[in-house]
């Protein structure tokens, strides 16, 4: 339980200033003040300290969740000590004729922060509360606008403060007073009044503090609070013992603290040095008795995720949220579980106006109510069907601003009335379109939307993201984009988007993954003047927005498989960047708690976004994943699944799937047969719409022993299937060179591999079986972030294709082979200590921790069982890195390796990497797969990787220079630095899109060795793989020439 013991410093003078020590030891005479006579905030504190000196009023942890109670007298004396401590730097006012000094506070909402703000009130100064999340330019603007003379900063924010001081010569930065300045025993109460010489009639109309808007429409706006208005606001209170997680520099936080002071009800402040997690919240609320909880909806969401958290909330008299709107689904869940959820509505300019306190049985938690005191000062302006703007009349005591001729204030907040409850209103949106994210951050999208809309390719742009962790963008393209793919449109407009959001806060950044392209001719709601009706627009495209957030957790094509050390290095880089933003350069190790580095909930969300973008993992990355695993060591272990029960569950699931799809009954006739090498003239290929599949088909149709190549394609009919195959082969430049006879061999069929009949008509199935020689299965869903179970249809396809081979064997004297094109991702975790990766069935734990790799591993194991029991020769062809073809040099320009090489042009430098790649050209891989598939070999595993390695730095870089590229060779870290500083326009400089991806691999000093593979089986069965081409100048010339004439053309 909490104690009232105070910490005594090593030197223990009663006061910081020895000349005042006699005042604290003497008994002071005070006259108890009537609350109606209170004129200043400091007078409120002194009044309570005189009347109730030993009553605990605020509790703050000495560490963790170990709270210490502080009485009114302690709080008042602590503030007095700090005021005296600051006197030498910020003189106390001695007359009301003196201009008030404005002092800014920058730091976390801890005990030192609280005592300092009380001290400044006591000395007669005005306090500017600065959010720790706004950037230095915003701080500078607020300092300028408010005439601030001093900036008191917590040690974690001194570097930021000093940076502001450099551009504001009149500003002086001071350190936040530490506990040894104020926290030592109080002998008796003293006269702590420092403003006795001031005229209270003047002071009550002076500005006591300044908060600021979010800056969503530009520079944050200073909002001024008078002493009288503040006291009026504080006097409206719930009269309950409270726990609050809102920071004191937010209006809701500071107001609720002083409401506690006014009502004499103790308040516990959440530890500012702890992350906001479910465990931390439950620990506090389990240990102490509260009546009311104040928090943002995000805190409620965390508590609602556990049974204990829900029970704790239900046991409170009131749960009140602020900072942003609570999603209806969450609020309804809480109320349905017995939580007395209360919303409140207010604004800095008018104070708190309404709450949803309501009678028992009334579940309309999201409708705030007018009371009799407020009703005469409210009026509602109609703003559309069923929507009304809240307006406050002149005379309301807490009103501090006016924006109407009659002295009233229009809040620009829109509400809808309850259908049956009088004077009950549900908040809908800001009239000025501000979007409030789930963590309370606010962003007005109008300027950003207008700039994006200025592009000739954009008809309309609408930002969305209310009550979400990050923003998204809906785009209606102009008719000029007709026929373009969404990807093309996004690529073309993104330079405008990036330029537009360059000055936006970190929480307001847009990403390509959250950009939704709507049809250019789609109908959407507009006013008579042609502007969008925002809320109606959101409603119309609600499904598209929801899908965008769902897909934002899907795979990223540039995400990479990382070893434990690579992942730790990547996380260290993210932490360095995140902590530098708050505190400058900070030293830490793999066990340092993220929160200790200044990583707050916003930075945690940003780190999660980087993980989703750059790291291949099967883990579900919850919004709170960074704080759930709050160190480099813990987070890397979680992402890799090291020693985790979930990993064991996945491996068990893998084994169950192997068992489920390995039930093969031999249907091969007893008569002697030629296994795999037969007189059949048909080969069936899947994946012909991909690069490898297209080259496979081209190789096979040129073989005189092959009569037909059946291409199974996901399509609605044969015409579409044929079109997709032809387009794929044409794109890879392997179709035009085929003779008419060779083209006739290609027969494309629509299919569904998950069905036992493969989705083929019965007669076609039988026809395929009649002359089948081999099945080459190269099709597989490429999605690196979906679960293993999602690949079950694909695993069923493996079994169904093997069954096809069995059926073909039953109807002929030959047995076709089944050849599965797997991936090295199935063995990426093979221990280096065991030597090169063998050509053998993999262990489940060798697969990278993602559904894609796990499904490939399961498929390999199914093939191994089929090879033993089905009577069909089953080969697993485990394929490594595929690059450009040797004839034309065609290579996907968006692959990471290609974009790395492109920096020779856009940055003028390439990294000197310590890598030995095992690249294989796609046509060589296709030839190797064809040779193995048409061989007479039995069941086996083969690693299709180049056994001839080359040096990136010693071989590739000179060859690139020989191909005409001019660049400087630099160390990897230097290359990353130059790339970061290069042209930010991704149209002119495509590699800039992957700067963070490259940084995860190369922004470090040491590198893991390249993976090695045994290739004996592959080389013995394929001449192409036994004698693969070396990386030479001719090959490099081809793919560089291809790029320079196409995607790299300037």
XYZ file of N, CA and C in Angstrom, residues 795-880:
258
model
N -1.822 -26.982 -50.024
C -1.333 -28.309 -49.630
C -2.235 -29.405 -50.202
N -3.535 -29.134 -50.215
C -4.452 -30.094 -50.848
C -4.118 -30.232 -52.334
N -3.700 -29.107 -52.955
C -3.320 -29.164 -54.363
C -2.137 -30.077 -54.605
N -1.167 -30.109 -53.682
C -0.026 -31.028 -53.820
C -0.521 -32.467 -53.855
N -1.388 -32.805 -52.898
C -1.901 -34.166 -52.852
C -2.718 -34.497 -54.102
N -3.532 -33.559 -54.550
C -4.382 -33.815 -55.712
C -3.565 -33.993 -56.988
N -2.465 -33.268 -57.103
C -1.607 -33.431 -58.283
C -0.850 -34.751 -58.240
N -0.457 -35.173 -57.030
C 0.178 -36.497 -56.908
C -0.839 -37.590 -57.238
N -2.084 -37.384 -56.793
C -3.146 -38.340 -57.151
C -3.358 -38.397 -58.653
N -3.201 -37.239 -59.326
C -3.302 -37.229 -60.792
C -2.251 -38.152 -61.401
N -1.040 -38.084 -60.863
C 0.026 -38.964 -61.358
C -0.334 -40.424 -61.120
N -0.960 -40.713 -59.979
C -1.380 -42.095 -59.704
C -2.460 -42.545 -60.681
N -3.413 -41.646 -60.939
C -4.472 -41.991 -61.895
C -3.907 -42.235 -63.280
N -2.942 -41.394 -63.688
C -2.315 -41.571 -64.995
C -1.586 -42.908 -65.057
N -0.965 -43.301 -63.962
C -0.242 -44.578 -63.919
C -1.192 -45.749 -64.040
N -2.369 -45.611 -63.432
C -3.337 -46.706 -63.459
C -3.886 -46.969 -64.853
N -3.853 -45.939 -65.702
C -4.442 -46.084 -67.031
C -3.396 -46.249 -68.124
N -2.133 -46.456 -67.740
C -1.099 -46.634 -68.763
C 0.010 -47.515 -68.208
N 0.992 -47.781 -69.024
C 2.115 -48.616 -68.604
C 3.288 -47.791 -68.058
N 3.039 -46.527 -67.859
C 4.107 -45.667 -67.349
C 3.615 -44.889 -66.139
N 4.538 -44.448 -65.319
C 4.196 -43.662 -64.137
C 4.837 -42.280 -64.239
N 4.006 -41.231 -64.353
C 4.578 -39.881 -64.448
C 5.188 -39.453 -63.112
N 6.109 -38.552 -63.200
C 6.758 -38.032 -61.982
C 6.073 -36.747 -61.520
N 6.182 -36.515 -60.219
C 5.680 -35.265 -59.651
C 6.883 -34.467 -59.158
N 6.998 -33.214 -59.612
C 8.169 -32.381 -59.325
C 7.714 -31.080 -58.678
N 8.025 -30.932 -57.423
C 7.545 -29.797 -56.645
C 8.633 -28.726 -56.524
N 8.324 -27.526 -56.994
C 9.266 -26.402 -56.887
C 9.095 -25.734 -55.529
N 10.015 -26.033 -54.644
C 9.949 -25.482 -53.295
C 10.825 -24.241 -53.183
N 11.096 -23.826 -51.956
C 11.848 -22.594 -51.715
C 12.844 -22.806 -50.587
N 13.966 -22.102 -50.664
C 14.964 -22.196 -49.598
C 14.447 -21.607 -48.294
N 13.295 -20.899 -48.319
C 12.724 -20.390 -47.066
C 12.329 -21.533 -46.138
N 12.145 -22.734 -46.707
C 11.796 -23.897 -45.896
C 12.964 -24.387 -45.054
N 14.177 -23.903 -45.366
C 15.363 -24.383 -44.642
C 16.235 -23.235 -44.156
N 15.682 -22.025 -44.095
C 16.510 -20.860 -43.776
C 17.070 -20.918 -42.365
N 16.417 -21.684 -41.479
C 16.901 -21.788 -40.108
C 17.753 -23.037 -39.884
N 18.144 -23.669 -40.957
C 19.057 -24.798 -40.805
C 20.322 -24.308 -40.104
N 20.737 -24.954 -39.008
C 21.888 -24.453 -38.242
C 23.169 -24.460 -39.075
N 23.857 -23.336 -39.098
C 25.119 -23.253 -39.833
C 26.146 -24.233 -39.278
N 26.026 -24.534 -37.984
C 26.985 -25.444 -37.350
C 26.907 -26.851 -37.927
N 25.787 -27.192 -38.564
C 25.617 -28.523 -39.150
C 26.113 -28.583 -40.586
N 26.740 -27.515 -41.055
C 27.285 -27.503 -42.404
C 26.284 -27.010 -43.425
N 26.566 -27.221 -44.713
C 25.645 -26.772 -45.764
C 24.277 -27.441 -45.645
N 23.249 -26.802 -46.182
C 21.899 -27.352 -46.152
C 21.856 -28.615 -46.998
N 21.442 -29.765 -46.428
C 21.461 -31.034 -47.179
C 20.317 -31.137 -48.183
N 20.448 -32.020 -49.130
C 19.369 -32.334 -50.066
C 18.565 -33.467 -49.450
N 17.733 -33.091 -48.476
C 16.987 -34.071 -47.698
C 15.746 -33.414 -47.126
N 14.863 -34.251 -46.606
C 13.642 -33.724 -46.004
C 13.997 -32.792 -44.849
N 13.388 -31.630 -44.798
C 13.730 -30.665 -43.736
C 13.010 -30.971 -42.428
N 13.585 -30.526 -41.333
C 12.884 -30.573 -40.059
C 11.964 -29.353 -39.983
N 10.817 -29.489 -39.315
C 9.864 -28.363 -39.255
C 10.480 -27.081 -38.720
N 11.383 -27.209 -37.748
C 11.947 -26.008 -37.129
C 12.918 -25.264 -38.039
N 13.285 -25.852 -39.181
C 14.178 -25.174 -40.116
C 13.459 -24.066 -40.893
N 12.144 -24.142 -40.965
C 11.384 -23.169 -41.770
C 11.368 -21.814 -41.085
N 11.435 -20.771 -41.896
C 11.278 -19.422 -41.362
C 9.905 -19.307 -40.726
N 9.801 -18.479 -39.690
C 8.564 -18.385 -38.929
C 7.467 -17.623 -39.624
N 7.020 -18.091 -40.764
C 5.894 -17.485 -41.473
C 5.158 -18.579 -42.222
N 3.874 -18.343 -42.456
C 3.049 -19.363 -43.078
C 3.570 -19.825 -44.422
N 4.105 -18.902 -45.224
C 4.611 -19.251 -46.549
C 5.697 -20.321 -46.451
N 6.725 -20.062 -45.638
C 7.837 -21.003 -45.518
C 7.389 -22.299 -44.857
N 6.533 -22.182 -43.841
C 6.046 -23.382 -43.161
C 5.239 -24.254 -44.116
N 4.457 -23.625 -44.979
C 3.663 -24.403 -45.938
C 4.569 -25.109 -46.937
N 5.649 -24.470 -47.359
C 6.607 -25.125 -48.257
C 7.250 -26.320 -47.559
N 7.573 -26.157 -46.276
C 8.162 -27.263 -45.517
C 7.183 -28.425 -45.401
N 5.919 -28.106 -45.117
C 4.895 -29.149 -45.039
C 4.755 -29.861 -46.381
N 4.738 -29.070 -47.463
C 4.610 -29.667 -48.799
C 5.796 -30.586 -49.090
N 7.001 -30.179 -48.684
C 8.169 -31.045 -48.886
C 8.000 -32.362 -48.131
N 7.485 -32.270 -46.897
C 7.289 -33.490 -46.107
C 6.214 -34.378 -46.723
N 5.156 -33.782 -47.258
C 4.119 -34.555 -47.958
C 4.732 -35.280 -49.148
N 5.586 -34.562 -49.882
C 6.255 -35.172 -51.034
C 7.134 -36.347 -50.592
N 7.811 -36.170 -49.457
C 8.656 -37.266 -48.964
C 7.819 -38.509 -48.666
N 6.648 -38.318 -48.036
C 5.766 -39.465 -47.736
C 5.238 -40.076 -49.024
N 4.863 -39.201 -49.971
C 4.338 -39.701 -51.250
C 5.398 -40.498 -51.981
N 6.640 -40.055 -51.912
C 7.725 -40.780 -52.575
C 7.902 -42.169 -52.011
N 7.530 -42.351 -50.752
C 7.691 -43.652 -50.092
C 6.493 -44.566 -50.299
N 5.284 -43.977 -50.455
C 4.081 -44.809 -50.416
C 3.206 -44.787 -51.652
N 3.341 -43.748 -52.498
C 2.373 -43.587 -53.587
C 2.729 -44.367 -54.844
N 3.961 -44.796 -54.966
C 4.406 -45.439 -56.186
C 4.783 -44.462 -57.269
N 4.708 -43.146 -56.963
C 5.036 -42.099 -57.926
C 6.418 -41.540 -57.589
N 7.284 -41.353 -58.578
C 8.546 -40.667 -58.320
C 8.256 -39.201 -57.955
N 8.615 -38.839 -56.772
C 8.321 -37.482 -56.285
C 9.640 -36.776 -55.994
N 9.834 -35.639 -56.653
C 11.081 -34.867 -56.471
C 10.760 -33.495 -55.869
N 11.534 -33.114 -54.889
C 11.442 -31.778 -54.299
C 12.620 -30.967 -54.814
N 12.324 -29.909 -55.542
C 13.348 -29.053 -56.130
C 13.347 -27.724 -55.354
N 14.282 -27.607 -54.445
C 14.339 -26.466 -53.525
C 15.155 -25.352 -54.175
N 14.475 -24.261 -54.557
C 15.079 -23.248 -55.428
C 15.535 -22.029 -54.631
N 16.733 -21.537 -54.986
C 17.295 -20.358 -54.330
C 17.033 -19.081 -55.110
